[in-house]
Short mmCIF file of C-alpha atoms and ligand atoms in Angstrom, two decimals:
data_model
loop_
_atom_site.label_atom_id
_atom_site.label_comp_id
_atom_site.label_asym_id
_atom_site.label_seq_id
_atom_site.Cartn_x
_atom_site.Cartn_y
_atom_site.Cartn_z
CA UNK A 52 -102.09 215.05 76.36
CA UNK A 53 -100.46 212.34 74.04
CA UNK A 54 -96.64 211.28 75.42
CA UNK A 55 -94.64 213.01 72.40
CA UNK A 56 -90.71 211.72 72.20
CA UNK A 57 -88.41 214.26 71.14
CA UNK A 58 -84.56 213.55 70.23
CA UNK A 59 -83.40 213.63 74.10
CA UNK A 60 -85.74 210.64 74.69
CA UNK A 61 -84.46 208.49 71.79
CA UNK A 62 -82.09 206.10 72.29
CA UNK A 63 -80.14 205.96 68.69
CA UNK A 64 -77.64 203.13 68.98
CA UNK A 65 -80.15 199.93 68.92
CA UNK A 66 -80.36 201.39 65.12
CA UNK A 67 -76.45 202.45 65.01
CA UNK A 68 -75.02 198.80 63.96
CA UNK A 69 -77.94 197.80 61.10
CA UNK A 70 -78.11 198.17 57.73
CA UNK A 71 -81.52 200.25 56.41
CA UNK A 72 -83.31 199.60 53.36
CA UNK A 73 -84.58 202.06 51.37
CA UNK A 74 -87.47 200.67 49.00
CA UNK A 75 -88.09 203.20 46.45
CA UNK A 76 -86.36 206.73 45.84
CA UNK A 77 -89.36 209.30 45.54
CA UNK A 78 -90.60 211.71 47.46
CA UNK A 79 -90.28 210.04 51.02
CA UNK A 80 -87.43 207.85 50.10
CA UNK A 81 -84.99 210.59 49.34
CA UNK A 82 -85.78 212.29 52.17
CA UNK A 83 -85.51 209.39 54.62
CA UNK A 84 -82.41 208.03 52.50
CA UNK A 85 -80.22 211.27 52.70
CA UNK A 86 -81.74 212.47 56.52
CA UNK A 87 -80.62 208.48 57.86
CA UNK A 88 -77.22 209.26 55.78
CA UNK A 89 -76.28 212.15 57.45
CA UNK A 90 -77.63 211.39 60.69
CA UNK A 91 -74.93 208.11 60.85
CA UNK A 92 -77.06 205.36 59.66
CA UNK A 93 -75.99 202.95 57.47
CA UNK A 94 -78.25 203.40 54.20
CA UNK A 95 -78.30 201.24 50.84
CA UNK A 96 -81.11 202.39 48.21
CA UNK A 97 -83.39 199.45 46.48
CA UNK A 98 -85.19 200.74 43.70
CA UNK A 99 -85.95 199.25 39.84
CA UNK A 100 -83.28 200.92 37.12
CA UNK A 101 -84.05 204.07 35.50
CA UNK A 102 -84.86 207.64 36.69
CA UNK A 103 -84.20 207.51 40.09
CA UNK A 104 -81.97 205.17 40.64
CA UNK A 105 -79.84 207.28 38.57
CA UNK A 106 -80.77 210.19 41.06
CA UNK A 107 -79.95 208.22 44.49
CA UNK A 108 -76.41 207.24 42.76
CA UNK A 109 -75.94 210.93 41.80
CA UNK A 110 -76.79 211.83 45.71
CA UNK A 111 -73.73 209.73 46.90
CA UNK A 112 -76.10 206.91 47.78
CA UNK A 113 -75.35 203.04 48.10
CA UNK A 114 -78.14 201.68 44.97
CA UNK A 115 -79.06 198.60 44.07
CA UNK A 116 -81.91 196.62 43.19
CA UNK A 117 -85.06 196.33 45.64
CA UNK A 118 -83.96 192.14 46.20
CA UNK A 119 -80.26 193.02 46.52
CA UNK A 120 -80.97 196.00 49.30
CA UNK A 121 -83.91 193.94 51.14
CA UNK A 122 -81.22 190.92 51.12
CA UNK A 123 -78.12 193.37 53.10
CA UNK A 124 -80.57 194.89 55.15
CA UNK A 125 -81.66 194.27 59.19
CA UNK A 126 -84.59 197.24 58.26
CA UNK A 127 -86.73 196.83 55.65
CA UNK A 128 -88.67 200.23 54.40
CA UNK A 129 -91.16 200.29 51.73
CA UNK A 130 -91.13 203.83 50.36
CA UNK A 131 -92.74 203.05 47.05
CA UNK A 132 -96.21 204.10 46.02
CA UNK A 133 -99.12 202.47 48.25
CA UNK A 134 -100.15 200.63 45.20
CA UNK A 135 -97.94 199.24 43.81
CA UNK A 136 -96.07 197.90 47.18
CA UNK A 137 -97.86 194.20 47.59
CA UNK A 138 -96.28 193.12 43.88
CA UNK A 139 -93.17 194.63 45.01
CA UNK A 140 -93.33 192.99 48.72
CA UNK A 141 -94.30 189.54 47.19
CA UNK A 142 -91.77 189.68 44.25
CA UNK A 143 -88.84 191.49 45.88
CA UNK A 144 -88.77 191.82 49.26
CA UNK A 145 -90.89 188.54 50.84
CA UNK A 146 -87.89 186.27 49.94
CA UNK A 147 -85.01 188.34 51.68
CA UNK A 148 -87.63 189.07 54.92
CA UNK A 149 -85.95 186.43 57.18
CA UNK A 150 -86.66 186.08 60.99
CA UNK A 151 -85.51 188.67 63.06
CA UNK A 152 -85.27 191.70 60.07
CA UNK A 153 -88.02 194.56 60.16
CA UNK A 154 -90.65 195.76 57.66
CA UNK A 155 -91.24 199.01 58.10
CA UNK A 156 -94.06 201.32 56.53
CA UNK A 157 -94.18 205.48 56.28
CA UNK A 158 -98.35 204.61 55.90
CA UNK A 159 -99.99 201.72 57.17
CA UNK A 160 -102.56 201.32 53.59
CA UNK A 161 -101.38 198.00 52.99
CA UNK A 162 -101.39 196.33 56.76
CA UNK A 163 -104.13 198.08 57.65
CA UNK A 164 -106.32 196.41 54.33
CA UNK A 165 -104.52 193.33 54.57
CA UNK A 166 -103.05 194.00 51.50
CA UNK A 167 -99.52 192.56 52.74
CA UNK A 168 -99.08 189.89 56.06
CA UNK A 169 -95.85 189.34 57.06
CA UNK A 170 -94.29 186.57 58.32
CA UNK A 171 -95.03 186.38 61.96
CA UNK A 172 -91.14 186.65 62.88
CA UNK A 173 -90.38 189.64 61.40
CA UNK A 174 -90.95 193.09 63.97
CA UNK A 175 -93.76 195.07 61.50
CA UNK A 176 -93.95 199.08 62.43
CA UNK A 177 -94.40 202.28 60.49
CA UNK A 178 -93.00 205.87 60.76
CA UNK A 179 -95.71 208.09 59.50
CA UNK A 180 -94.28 211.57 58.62
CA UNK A 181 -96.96 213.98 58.43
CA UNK A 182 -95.64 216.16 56.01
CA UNK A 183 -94.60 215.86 52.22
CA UNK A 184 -91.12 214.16 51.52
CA UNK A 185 -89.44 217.15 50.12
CA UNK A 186 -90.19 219.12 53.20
CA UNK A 187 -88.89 216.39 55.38
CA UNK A 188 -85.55 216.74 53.70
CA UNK A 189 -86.10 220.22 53.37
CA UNK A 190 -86.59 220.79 57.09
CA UNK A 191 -83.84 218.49 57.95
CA UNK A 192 -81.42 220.66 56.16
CA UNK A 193 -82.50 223.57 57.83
CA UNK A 194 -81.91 222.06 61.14
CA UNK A 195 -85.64 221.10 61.80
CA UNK A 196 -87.76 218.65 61.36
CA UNK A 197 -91.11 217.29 60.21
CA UNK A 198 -93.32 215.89 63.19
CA UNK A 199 -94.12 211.95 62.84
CA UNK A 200 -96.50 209.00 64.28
CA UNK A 201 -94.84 205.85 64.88
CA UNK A 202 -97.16 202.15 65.28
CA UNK A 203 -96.06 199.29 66.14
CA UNK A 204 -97.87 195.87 64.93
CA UNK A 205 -95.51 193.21 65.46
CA UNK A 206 -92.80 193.10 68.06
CA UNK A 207 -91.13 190.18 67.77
CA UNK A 208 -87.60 191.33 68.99
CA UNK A 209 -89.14 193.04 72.35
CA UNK A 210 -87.57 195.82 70.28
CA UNK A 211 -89.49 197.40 68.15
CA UNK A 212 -90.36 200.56 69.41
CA UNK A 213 -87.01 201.74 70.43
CA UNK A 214 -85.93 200.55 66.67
CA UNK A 215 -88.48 202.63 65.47
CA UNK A 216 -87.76 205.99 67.40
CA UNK A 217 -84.64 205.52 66.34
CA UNK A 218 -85.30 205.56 63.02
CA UNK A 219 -88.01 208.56 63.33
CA UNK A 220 -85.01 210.66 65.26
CA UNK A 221 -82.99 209.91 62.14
CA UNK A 222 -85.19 211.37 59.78
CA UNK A 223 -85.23 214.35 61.84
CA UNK A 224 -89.17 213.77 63.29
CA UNK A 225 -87.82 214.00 66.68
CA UNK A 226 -86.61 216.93 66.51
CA UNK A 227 -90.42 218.08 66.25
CA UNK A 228 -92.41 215.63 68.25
CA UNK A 229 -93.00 211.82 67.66
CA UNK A 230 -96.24 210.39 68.77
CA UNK A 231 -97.40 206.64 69.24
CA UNK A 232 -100.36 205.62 67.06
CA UNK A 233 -102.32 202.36 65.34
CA UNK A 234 -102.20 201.17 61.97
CA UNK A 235 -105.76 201.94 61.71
CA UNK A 236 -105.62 205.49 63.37
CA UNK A 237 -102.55 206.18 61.05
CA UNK A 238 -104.34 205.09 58.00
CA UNK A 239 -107.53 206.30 58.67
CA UNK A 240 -106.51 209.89 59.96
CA UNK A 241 -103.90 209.91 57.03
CA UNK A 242 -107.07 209.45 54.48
CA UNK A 243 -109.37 211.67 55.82
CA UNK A 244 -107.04 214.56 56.49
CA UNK A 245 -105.20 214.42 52.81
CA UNK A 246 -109.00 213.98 51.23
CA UNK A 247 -110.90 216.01 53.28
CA UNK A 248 -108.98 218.87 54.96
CA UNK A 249 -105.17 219.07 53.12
CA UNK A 250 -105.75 218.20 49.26
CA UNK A 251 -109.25 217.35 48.14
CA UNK A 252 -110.51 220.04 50.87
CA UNK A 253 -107.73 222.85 50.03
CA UNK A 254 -107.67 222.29 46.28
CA UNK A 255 -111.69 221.87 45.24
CA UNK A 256 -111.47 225.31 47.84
CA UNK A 257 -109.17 227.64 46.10
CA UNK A 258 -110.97 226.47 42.60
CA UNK A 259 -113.93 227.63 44.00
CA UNK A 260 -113.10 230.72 44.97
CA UNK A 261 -110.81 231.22 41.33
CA UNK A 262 -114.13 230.22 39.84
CA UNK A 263 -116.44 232.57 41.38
CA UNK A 264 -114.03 235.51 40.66
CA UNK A 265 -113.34 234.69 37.38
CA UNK A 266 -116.73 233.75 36.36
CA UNK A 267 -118.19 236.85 38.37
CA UNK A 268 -116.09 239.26 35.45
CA UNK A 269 -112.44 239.39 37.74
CA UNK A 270 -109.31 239.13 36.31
CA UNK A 271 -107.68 235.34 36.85
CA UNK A 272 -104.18 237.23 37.72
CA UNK A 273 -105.82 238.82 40.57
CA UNK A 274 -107.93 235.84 41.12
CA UNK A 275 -105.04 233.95 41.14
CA UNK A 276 -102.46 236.01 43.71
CA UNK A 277 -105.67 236.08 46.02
CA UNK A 278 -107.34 232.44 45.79
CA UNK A 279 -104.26 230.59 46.00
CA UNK A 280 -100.46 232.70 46.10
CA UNK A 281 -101.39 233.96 49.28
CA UNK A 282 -102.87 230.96 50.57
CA UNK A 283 -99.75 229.83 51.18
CA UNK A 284 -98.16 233.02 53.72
CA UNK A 285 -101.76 233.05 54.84
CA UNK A 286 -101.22 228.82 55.98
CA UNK A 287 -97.08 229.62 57.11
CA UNK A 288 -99.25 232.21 59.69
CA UNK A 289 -101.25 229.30 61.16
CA UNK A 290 -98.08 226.90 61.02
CA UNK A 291 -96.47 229.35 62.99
CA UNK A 292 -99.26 230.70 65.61
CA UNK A 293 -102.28 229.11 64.96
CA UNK A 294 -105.70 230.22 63.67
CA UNK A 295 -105.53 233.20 65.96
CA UNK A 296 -101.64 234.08 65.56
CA UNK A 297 -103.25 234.11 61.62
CA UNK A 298 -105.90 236.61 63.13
CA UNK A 299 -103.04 238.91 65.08
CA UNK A 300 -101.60 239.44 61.74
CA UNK A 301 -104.50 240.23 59.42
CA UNK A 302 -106.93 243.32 59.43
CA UNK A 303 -109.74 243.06 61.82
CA UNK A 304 -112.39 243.65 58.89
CA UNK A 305 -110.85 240.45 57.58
CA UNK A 306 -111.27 238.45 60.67
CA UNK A 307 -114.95 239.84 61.40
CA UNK A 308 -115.53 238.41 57.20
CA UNK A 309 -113.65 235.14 58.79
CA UNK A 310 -116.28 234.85 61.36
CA UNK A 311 -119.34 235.45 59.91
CA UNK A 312 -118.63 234.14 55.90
CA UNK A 313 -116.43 231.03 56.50
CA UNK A 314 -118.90 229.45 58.11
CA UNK A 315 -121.33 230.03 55.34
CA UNK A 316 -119.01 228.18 53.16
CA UNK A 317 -117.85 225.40 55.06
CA UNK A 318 -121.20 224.76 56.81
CA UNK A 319 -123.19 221.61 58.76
CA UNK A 320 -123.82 220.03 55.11
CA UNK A 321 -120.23 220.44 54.65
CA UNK A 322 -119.35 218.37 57.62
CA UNK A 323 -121.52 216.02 57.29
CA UNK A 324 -120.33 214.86 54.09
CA UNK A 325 -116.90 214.70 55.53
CA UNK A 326 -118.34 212.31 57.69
CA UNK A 327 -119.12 210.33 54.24
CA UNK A 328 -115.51 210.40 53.18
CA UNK A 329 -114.20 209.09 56.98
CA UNK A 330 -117.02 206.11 56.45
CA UNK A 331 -115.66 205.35 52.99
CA UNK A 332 -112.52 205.45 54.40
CA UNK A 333 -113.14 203.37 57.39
CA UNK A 334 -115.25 200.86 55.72
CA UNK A 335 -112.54 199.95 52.93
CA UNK A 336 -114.70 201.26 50.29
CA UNK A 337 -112.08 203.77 49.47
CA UNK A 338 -109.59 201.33 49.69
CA UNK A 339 -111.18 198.79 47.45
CA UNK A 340 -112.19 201.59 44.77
CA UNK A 341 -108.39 202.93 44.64
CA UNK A 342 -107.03 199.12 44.41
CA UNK A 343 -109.63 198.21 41.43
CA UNK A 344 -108.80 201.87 39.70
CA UNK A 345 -105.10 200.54 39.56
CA UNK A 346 -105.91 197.14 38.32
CA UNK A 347 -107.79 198.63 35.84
CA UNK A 348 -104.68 201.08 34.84
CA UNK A 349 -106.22 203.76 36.26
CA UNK A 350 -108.83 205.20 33.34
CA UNK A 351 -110.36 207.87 36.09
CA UNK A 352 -107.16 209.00 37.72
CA UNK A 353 -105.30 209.73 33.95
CA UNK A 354 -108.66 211.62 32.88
CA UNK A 355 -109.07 213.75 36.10
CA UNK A 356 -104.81 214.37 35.99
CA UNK A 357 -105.23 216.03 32.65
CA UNK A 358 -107.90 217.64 33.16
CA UNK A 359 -106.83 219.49 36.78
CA UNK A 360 -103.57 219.96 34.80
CA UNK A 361 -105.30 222.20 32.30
CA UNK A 362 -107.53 224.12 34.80
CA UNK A 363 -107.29 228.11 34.13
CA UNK A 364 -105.94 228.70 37.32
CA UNK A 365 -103.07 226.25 36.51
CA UNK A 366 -101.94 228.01 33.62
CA UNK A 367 -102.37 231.50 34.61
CA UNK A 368 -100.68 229.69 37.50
CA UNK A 369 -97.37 228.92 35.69
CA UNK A 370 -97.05 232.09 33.91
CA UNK A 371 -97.24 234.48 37.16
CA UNK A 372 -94.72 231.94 39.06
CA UNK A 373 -92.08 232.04 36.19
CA UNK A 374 -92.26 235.67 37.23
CA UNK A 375 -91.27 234.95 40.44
CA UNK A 376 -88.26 233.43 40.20
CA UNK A 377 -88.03 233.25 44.12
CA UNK A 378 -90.25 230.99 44.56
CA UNK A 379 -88.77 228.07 43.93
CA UNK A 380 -85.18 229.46 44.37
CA UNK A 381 -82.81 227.91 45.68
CA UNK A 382 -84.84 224.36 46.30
CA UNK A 383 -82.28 221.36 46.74
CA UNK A 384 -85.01 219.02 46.32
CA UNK A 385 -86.71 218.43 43.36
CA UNK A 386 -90.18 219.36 43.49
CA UNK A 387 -92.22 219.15 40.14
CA UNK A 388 -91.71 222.87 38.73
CA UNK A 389 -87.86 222.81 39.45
CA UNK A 390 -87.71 219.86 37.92
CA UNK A 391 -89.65 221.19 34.97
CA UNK A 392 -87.57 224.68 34.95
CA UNK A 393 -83.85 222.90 35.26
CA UNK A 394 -84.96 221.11 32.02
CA UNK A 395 -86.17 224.01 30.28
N1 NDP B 72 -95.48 211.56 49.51
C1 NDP B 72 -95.40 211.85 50.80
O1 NDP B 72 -94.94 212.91 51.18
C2 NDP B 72 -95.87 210.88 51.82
C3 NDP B 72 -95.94 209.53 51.55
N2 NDP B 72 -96.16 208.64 52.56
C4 NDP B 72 -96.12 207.23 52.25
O2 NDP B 72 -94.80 206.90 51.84
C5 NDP B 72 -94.84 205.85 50.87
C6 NDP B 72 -94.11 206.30 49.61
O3 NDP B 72 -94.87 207.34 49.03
P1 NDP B 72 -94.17 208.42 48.08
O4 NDP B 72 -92.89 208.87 48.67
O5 NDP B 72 -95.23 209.41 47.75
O6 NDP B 72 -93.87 207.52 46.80
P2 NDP B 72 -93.37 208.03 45.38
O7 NDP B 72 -94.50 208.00 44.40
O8 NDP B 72 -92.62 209.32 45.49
O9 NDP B 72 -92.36 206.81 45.04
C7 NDP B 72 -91.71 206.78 43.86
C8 NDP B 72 -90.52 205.86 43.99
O10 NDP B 72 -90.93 204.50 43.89
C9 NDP B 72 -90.15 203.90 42.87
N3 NDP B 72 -90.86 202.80 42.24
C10 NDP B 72 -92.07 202.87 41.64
N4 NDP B 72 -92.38 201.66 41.14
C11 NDP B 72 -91.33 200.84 41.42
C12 NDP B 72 -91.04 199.48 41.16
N5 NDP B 72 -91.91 198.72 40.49
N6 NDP B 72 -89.88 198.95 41.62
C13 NDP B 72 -89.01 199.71 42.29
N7 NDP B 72 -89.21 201.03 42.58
C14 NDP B 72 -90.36 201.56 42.14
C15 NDP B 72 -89.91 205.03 41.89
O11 NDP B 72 -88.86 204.69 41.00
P3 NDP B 72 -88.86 205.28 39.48
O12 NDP B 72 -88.22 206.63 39.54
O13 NDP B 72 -88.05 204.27 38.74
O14 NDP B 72 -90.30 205.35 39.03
C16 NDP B 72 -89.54 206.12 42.88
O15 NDP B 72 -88.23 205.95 43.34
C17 NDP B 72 -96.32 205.53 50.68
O16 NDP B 72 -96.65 204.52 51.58
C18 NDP B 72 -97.02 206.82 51.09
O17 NDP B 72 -98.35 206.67 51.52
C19 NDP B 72 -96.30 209.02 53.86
C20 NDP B 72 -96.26 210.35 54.19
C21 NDP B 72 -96.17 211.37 53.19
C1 LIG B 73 -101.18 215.00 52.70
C2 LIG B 73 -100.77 213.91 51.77
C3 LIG B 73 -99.94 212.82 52.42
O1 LIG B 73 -100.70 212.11 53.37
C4 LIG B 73 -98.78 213.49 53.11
C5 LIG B 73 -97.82 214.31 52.34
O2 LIG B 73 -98.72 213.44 54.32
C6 LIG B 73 -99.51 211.84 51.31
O3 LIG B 73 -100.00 210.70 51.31
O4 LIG B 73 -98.71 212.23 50.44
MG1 MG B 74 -101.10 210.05 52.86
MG1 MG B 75 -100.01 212.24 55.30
#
């Protein structure tokens, strides 16, 4: 069994005194910014003018620009997209990275593919939350907290791994389990699962299954409520017991269709081709094909966006939700549809 850390095994002060940079205001950055906040860190935002910049000064934060925060700060975090952080790191943050300071990752993309080498007197470590930003704040305000991985690549102070417990107790990861990893295991693991298994696997699934129903005569309200709203208290069953406390709670003719149809669906082929994505992924292909899509503005990405966007399940999607006013109720943090229903 891997040695998991939990808050009584964290030693908080080596972090107490320093000054933490917060590159980027997003989905993990909020979370990280606010969680540090409250748990008695001392927190100044970097991120460019405009949307949510405005947002972090609205949240009580300490903004300013990504060279001015990287500049006050002892610990450096880039919380900015994965590909767009080398330009930023080069530009903005390289100058202010002096000896002794830490750069700190929440995915190790960019070490890992030798995208960005610090200087060799800088500590370099990442704290890998394995769970969307909003829920990370989410869970923190509830009095939980999102498990994490922690790596370390450089340790130049002899401190680096206390710093960066610190930091993951912060955030509220230790209040769920923090676990040591590599840059490579983190990245590679990271990949795979949100390709595989969590997004690619979960979303081309549930279309599927809409498809099939819909295309088989169904109506795409029911197809809807059973391919993907249910999906979710069918997952919070797992999250909460595993795949059997998900069995305790569902009708026995529904496991024995488990047992003998899910594996007709997610098969030998099926595995085997996720063996294809963890090569890609392992070999840099991915990486290389994700880095030249940017550079090239990103023609495949924008066409694929708009056309998942406009998917029948998505709009019979929005319609049934707006219905359900509870769903998104009383959400602090801005996912996309509150967003979208506070301006409407
Ligand atoms: N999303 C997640 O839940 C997870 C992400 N990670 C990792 O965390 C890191 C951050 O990802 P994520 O939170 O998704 O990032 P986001 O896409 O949410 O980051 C957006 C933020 O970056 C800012 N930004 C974008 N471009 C610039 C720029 N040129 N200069 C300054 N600020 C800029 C945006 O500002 P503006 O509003 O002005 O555009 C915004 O504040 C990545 O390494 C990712 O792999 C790890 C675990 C989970
Ligand atoms: C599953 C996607 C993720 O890896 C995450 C939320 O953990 C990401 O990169 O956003
Ligand atoms: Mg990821
Ligand atoms: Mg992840």
């Amino acid at each position: 069994m891997a040695k998991m850390y939990y808050n009584q095994d964290v030693n908080e002060e080596v972090l107490k005194g320093k000054t933490i940079a917060i590159i980027g205001y997003g989905s993990q950055g909020h979370a990280h910014a606010q969680n540090l906040k409250e748990s008695g860190f001392n927190v100044v935002v970097g991120v460019r003018p405009g949307k949510s910049f405005k947002q972090a000064q609205e949240d009580g934060m300490n903004v300013t620009t990504v060279s001015e925060a990287a500049q006050a700060a002892d610990v450096i975090i880039i919380l900015v997209p994965d590909e767009k952080q080398t330009k930023i790191y080069n530009e903005e943050i390289k100058p202010a990275l002096t000896a002794g300071k830490s750069l700190v990752f929440a995915h190790g993309f960019n070490v890992h593919f030798n995208q960005i080498v610090a200087p060799e007197d800088v500590d370099v470590f990442l704290v890998a939350p394995k769970g969307p930003g909003h829920l990370v704040r989410r869970t923190y305000e509830a009095g939980a907290g999102v498990p994490a991985l922690f790596a370390i690549h450089q340790d130049v102070s002899g401190q680096a791994q206390e710093v960066a417990l610190a930091y993951a107790k912060g955030i509220g990861a230790a209040r769920a389990g923090v676990l040591e990893t590599s840059f490579k295991e983190e990245t590679e693991t990271d990949l795979f699962g949100e390709q595989a298994v969590l997004c690619g696997g979960v979303t081309s699934l549930v279309k599927a299954g809409f498809e099939t129903l819909v295309e088989a005569g169904y109506q795409p309200e029911v197809a809807y409520f059973e391919c993907m709203h249910e999906l979710k208290l069918i997952v919070d069953l797992m999250y909460e017991g595993g795949l059997s406390g998900m069995r305790y709670s569902i009708s026995d003719t529904a496991q024995w269709g488990d047992f003998v149809s899910g594996p007709r669906v997610v098969d030998a082929a099926t595995k085997e081709r996720m063996k294809d994505v963890l090569t890609d992924i392992q070999t840099g292909k991915f990486a290389k094909g994700w880095l030249l899509e940017n550079q090239l503005n990103r023609p495949e990405f924008t066409a694929i966006e708009k056309a998942e966007e406009t998917h029948q399940i998505e709009q019979v999607g929005r319609v049934l939700r707006a219905m359900m006013p509870f769903v998104n109720e009383g959400k602090k943090t801005k996912t996309k549809e509150v967003v979208a229903s506070a301006q409407n």
